Tab-separated table of C-alpha atoms in Angstrom:
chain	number	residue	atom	x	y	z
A	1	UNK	CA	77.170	109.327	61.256
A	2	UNK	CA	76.091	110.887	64.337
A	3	UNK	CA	76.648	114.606	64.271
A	4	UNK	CA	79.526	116.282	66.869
A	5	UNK	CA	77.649	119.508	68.842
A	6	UNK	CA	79.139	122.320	69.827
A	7	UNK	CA	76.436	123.055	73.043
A	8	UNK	CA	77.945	126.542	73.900
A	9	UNK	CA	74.604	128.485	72.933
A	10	UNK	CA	71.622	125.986	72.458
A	11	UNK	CA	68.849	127.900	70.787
A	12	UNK	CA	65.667	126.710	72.180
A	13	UNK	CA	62.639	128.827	70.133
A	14	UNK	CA	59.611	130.526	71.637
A	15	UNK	CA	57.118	132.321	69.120
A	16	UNK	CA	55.542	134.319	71.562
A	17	UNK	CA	58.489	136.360	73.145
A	18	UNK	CA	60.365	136.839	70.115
A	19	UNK	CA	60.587	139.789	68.629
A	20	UNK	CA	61.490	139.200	65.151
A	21	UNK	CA	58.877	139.114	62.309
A	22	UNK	CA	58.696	135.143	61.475
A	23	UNK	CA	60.594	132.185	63.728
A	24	UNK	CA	63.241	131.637	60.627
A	25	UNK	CA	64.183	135.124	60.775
A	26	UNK	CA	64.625	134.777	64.937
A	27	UNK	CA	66.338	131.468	64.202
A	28	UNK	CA	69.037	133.067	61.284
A	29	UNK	CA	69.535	136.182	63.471
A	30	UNK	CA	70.666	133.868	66.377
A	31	UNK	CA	72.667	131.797	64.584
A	32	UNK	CA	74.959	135.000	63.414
A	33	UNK	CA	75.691	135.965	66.439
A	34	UNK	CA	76.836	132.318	67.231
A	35	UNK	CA	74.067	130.194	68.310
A	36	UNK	CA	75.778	126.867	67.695
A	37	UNK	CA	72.546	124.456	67.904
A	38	UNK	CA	68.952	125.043	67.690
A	39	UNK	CA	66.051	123.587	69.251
A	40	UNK	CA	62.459	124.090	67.676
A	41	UNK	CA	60.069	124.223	70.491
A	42	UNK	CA	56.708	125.074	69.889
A	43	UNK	CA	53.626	124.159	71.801
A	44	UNK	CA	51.012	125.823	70.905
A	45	UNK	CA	50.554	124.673	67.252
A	46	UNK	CA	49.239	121.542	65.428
A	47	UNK	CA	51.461	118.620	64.065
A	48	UNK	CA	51.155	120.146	60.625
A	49	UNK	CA	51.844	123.369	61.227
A	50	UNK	CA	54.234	121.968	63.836
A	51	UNK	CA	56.024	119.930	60.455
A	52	UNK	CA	55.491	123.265	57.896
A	53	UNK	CA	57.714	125.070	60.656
A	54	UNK	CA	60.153	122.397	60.980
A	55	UNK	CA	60.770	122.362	57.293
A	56	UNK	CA	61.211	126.177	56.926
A	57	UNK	CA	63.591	126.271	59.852
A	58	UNK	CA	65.526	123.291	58.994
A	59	UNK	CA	66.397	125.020	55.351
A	60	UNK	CA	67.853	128.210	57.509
A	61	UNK	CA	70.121	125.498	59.859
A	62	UNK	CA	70.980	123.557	57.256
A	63	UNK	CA	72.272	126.831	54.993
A	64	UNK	CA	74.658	127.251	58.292
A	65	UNK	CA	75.305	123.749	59.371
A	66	UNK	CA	73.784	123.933	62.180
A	67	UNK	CA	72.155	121.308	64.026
A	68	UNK	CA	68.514	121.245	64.372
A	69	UNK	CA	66.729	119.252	67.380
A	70	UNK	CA	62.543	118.814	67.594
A	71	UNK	CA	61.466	119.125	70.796
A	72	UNK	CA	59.256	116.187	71.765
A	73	UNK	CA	58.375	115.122	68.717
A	74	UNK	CA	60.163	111.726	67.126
A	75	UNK	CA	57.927	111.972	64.478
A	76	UNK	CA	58.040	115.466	63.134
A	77	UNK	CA	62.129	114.883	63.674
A	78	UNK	CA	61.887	112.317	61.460
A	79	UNK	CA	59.464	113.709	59.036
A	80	UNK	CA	62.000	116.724	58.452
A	81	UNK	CA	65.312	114.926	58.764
A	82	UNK	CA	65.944	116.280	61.763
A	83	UNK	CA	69.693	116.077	63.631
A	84	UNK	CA	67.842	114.673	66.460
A	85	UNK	CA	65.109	114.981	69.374
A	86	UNK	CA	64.700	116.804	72.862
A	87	UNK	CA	62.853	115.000	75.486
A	88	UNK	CA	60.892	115.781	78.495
A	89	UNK	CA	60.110	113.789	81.849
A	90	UNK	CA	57.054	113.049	79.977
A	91	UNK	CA	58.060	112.406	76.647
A	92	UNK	CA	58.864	108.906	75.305
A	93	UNK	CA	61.665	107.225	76.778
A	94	UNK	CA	65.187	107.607	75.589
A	95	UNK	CA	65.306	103.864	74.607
A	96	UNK	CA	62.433	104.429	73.165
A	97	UNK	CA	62.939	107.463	70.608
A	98	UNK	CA	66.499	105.776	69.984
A	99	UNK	CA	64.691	102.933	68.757
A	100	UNK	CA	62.855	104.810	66.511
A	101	UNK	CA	65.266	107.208	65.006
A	102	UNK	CA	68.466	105.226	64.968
A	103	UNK	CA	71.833	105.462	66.270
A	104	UNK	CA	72.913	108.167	63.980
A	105	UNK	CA	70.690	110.812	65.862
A	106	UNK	CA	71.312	112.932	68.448
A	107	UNK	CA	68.855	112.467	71.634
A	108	UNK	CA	68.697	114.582	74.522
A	109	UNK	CA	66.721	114.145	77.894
A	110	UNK	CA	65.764	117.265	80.227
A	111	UNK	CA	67.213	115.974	83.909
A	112	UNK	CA	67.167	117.539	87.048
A	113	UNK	CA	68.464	115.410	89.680
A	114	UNK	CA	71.729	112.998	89.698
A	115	UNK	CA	69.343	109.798	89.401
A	116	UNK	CA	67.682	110.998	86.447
A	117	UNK	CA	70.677	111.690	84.748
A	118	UNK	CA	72.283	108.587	85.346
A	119	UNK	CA	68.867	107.162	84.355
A	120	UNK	CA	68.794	109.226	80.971
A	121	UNK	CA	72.729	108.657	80.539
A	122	UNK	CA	72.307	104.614	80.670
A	123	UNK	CA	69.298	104.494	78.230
A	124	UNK	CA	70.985	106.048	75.474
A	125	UNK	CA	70.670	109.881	76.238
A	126	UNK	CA	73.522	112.004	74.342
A	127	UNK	CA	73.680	115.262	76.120
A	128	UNK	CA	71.140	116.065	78.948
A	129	UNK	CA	69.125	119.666	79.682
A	130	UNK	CA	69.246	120.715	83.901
A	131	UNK	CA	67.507	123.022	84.727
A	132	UNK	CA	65.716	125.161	86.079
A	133	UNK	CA	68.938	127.563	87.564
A	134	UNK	CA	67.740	131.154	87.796
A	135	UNK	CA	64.113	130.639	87.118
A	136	UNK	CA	62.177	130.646	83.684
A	137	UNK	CA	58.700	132.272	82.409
A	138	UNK	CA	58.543	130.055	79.660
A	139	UNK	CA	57.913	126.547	81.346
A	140	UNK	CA	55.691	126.323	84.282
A	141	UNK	CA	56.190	123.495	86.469
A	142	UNK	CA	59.779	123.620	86.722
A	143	UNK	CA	61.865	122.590	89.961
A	144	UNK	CA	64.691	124.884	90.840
A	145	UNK	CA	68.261	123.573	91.518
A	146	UNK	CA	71.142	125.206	92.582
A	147	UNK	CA	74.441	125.831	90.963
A	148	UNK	CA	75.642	122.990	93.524
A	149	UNK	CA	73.024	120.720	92.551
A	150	UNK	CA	74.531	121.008	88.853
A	151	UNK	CA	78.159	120.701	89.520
A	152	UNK	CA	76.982	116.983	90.982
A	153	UNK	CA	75.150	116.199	88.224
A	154	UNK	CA	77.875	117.434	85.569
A	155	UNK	CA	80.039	115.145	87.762
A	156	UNK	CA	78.099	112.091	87.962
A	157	UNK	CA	77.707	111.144	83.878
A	158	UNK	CA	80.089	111.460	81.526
A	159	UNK	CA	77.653	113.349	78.815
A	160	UNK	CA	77.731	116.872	77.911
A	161	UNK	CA	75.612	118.929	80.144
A	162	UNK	CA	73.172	122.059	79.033
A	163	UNK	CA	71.775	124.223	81.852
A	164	UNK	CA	68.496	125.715	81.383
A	165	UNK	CA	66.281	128.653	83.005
A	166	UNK	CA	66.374	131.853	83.210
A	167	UNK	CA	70.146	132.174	82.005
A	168	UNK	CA	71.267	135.738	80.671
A	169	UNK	CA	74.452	137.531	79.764
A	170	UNK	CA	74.602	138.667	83.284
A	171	UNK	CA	74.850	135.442	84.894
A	172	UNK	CA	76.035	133.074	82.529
A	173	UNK	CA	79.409	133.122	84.158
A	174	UNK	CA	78.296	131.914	87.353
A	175	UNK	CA	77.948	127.939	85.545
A	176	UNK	CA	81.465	127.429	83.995
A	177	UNK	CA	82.613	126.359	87.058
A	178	UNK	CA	80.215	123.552	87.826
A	179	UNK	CA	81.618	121.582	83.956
A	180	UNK	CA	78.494	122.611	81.770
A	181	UNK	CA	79.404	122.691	78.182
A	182	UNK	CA	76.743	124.975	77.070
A	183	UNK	CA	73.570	126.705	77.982
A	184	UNK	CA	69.962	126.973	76.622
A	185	UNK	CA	68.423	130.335	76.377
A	186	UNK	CA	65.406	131.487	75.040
A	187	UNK	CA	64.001	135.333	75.753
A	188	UNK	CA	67.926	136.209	76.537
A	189	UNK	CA	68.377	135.645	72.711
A	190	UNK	CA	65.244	135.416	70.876
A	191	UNK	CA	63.237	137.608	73.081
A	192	UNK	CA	65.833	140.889	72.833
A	193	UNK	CA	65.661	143.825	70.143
A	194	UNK	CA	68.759	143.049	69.074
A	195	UNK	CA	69.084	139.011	68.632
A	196	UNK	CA	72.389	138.924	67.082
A	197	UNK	CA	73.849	141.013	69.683
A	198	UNK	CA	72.487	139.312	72.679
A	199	UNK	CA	73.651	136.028	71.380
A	200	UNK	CA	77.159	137.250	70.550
A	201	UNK	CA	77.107	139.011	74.721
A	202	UNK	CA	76.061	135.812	75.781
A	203	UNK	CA	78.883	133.571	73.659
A	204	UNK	CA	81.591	136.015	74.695
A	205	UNK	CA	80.945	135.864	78.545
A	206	UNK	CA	80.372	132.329	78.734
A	207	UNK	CA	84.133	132.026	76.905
A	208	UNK	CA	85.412	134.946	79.026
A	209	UNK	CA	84.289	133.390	82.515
């Protein structure tokens, strides 16, 4: 059976801004202060280190029961037993990584305009990532939309929505209105002193706004 998500604070993880010791330590100190699903994205590693990772953070979501989503890659999802797969403009298609991993998966599709979303929503796609909102270091190559821009895409498919870029306790707030149902962070969490606290901040004002 498919798993239900809770998309309020979507871990995505970044190895070189964190500031924990090892990526499962980052990963567990996010998750207490309430990350509710985690994505492991790492690019700059092979496919087996790539799979070692998977496996070591899978045993810390899985000792929370917490959903763990592979960004990219269908196979290492499926090597791991993954809760499902993130995909890029330039990943495989939706219908494609469906296919492949079943209908008991979770697959998600990074959109940034209406027609991609509506694109992403028909093939199969089961929550989608918009972004960039406030700007990102982490991703180059990103297009910037406006707070606007999302409400009409929140509107337009009947999927849960997950902004993206640079999104911090600060402003947070500023996307309830516009019928997100979560957001993904990455330095605001992973890449503060205290990770537990900054994910709890960012929980409580999202709730709050």
């Amino acid at each position: 059976m498919k798993p239900k998500i809770d998309y309020t604070l979507y871990l995505c993880t970044d190895r070189r801004i964190m500031t924990a010791d090892t990526i499962e330590e980052s990963v567990e100190l996010a998750i207490k202060g309430g990350a509710t699903v985690v994505q492991l994205r790492e690019k700059e590693c092979s496919s087996l280190e790539f799979f070692q990772m998977a496996e070591r953070v899978k045993e810390i979501t899985d000792a929370y029961e917490i959903p763990l989503l592979i960004n990219d890659r269908v196979d290492i999802a499926l090597a791991v037993g993954a809760d499902g797969v993130h995909l890029g403009q330039t990943d495989l298609p939706v219908q494609a990584a469906r296919g492949l991993l079943g209908s008991d998966k979770i697959v998600g599709a990074t959109a940034n305009t209406v027609e991609l979303a509506v694109k992403a929503w028909k093939s199969g796609a089961d929550y989608l990532g918009v972004g960039d909102i406030f700007g990102t270091t982490t991703k180059a190559g990103t297009r910037h939309i406006t707070v606007e821009e999302l409400t009409e895409i929140c509107q337009a498919v009947p999927i849960p929505i997950v902004a993206i870029g640079g999104i911090t306790a600060e402003n947070i707030a500023k996307l309830k209105p516009a019928g997100i149902k979560g957001a993904a962070v990455i330095s605001a969490v992973v890449g503060q002193k205290d990770i537990t606290a900054a994910a709890k901040e960012l929980i409580s004002n999202f709730q709050e706004a």
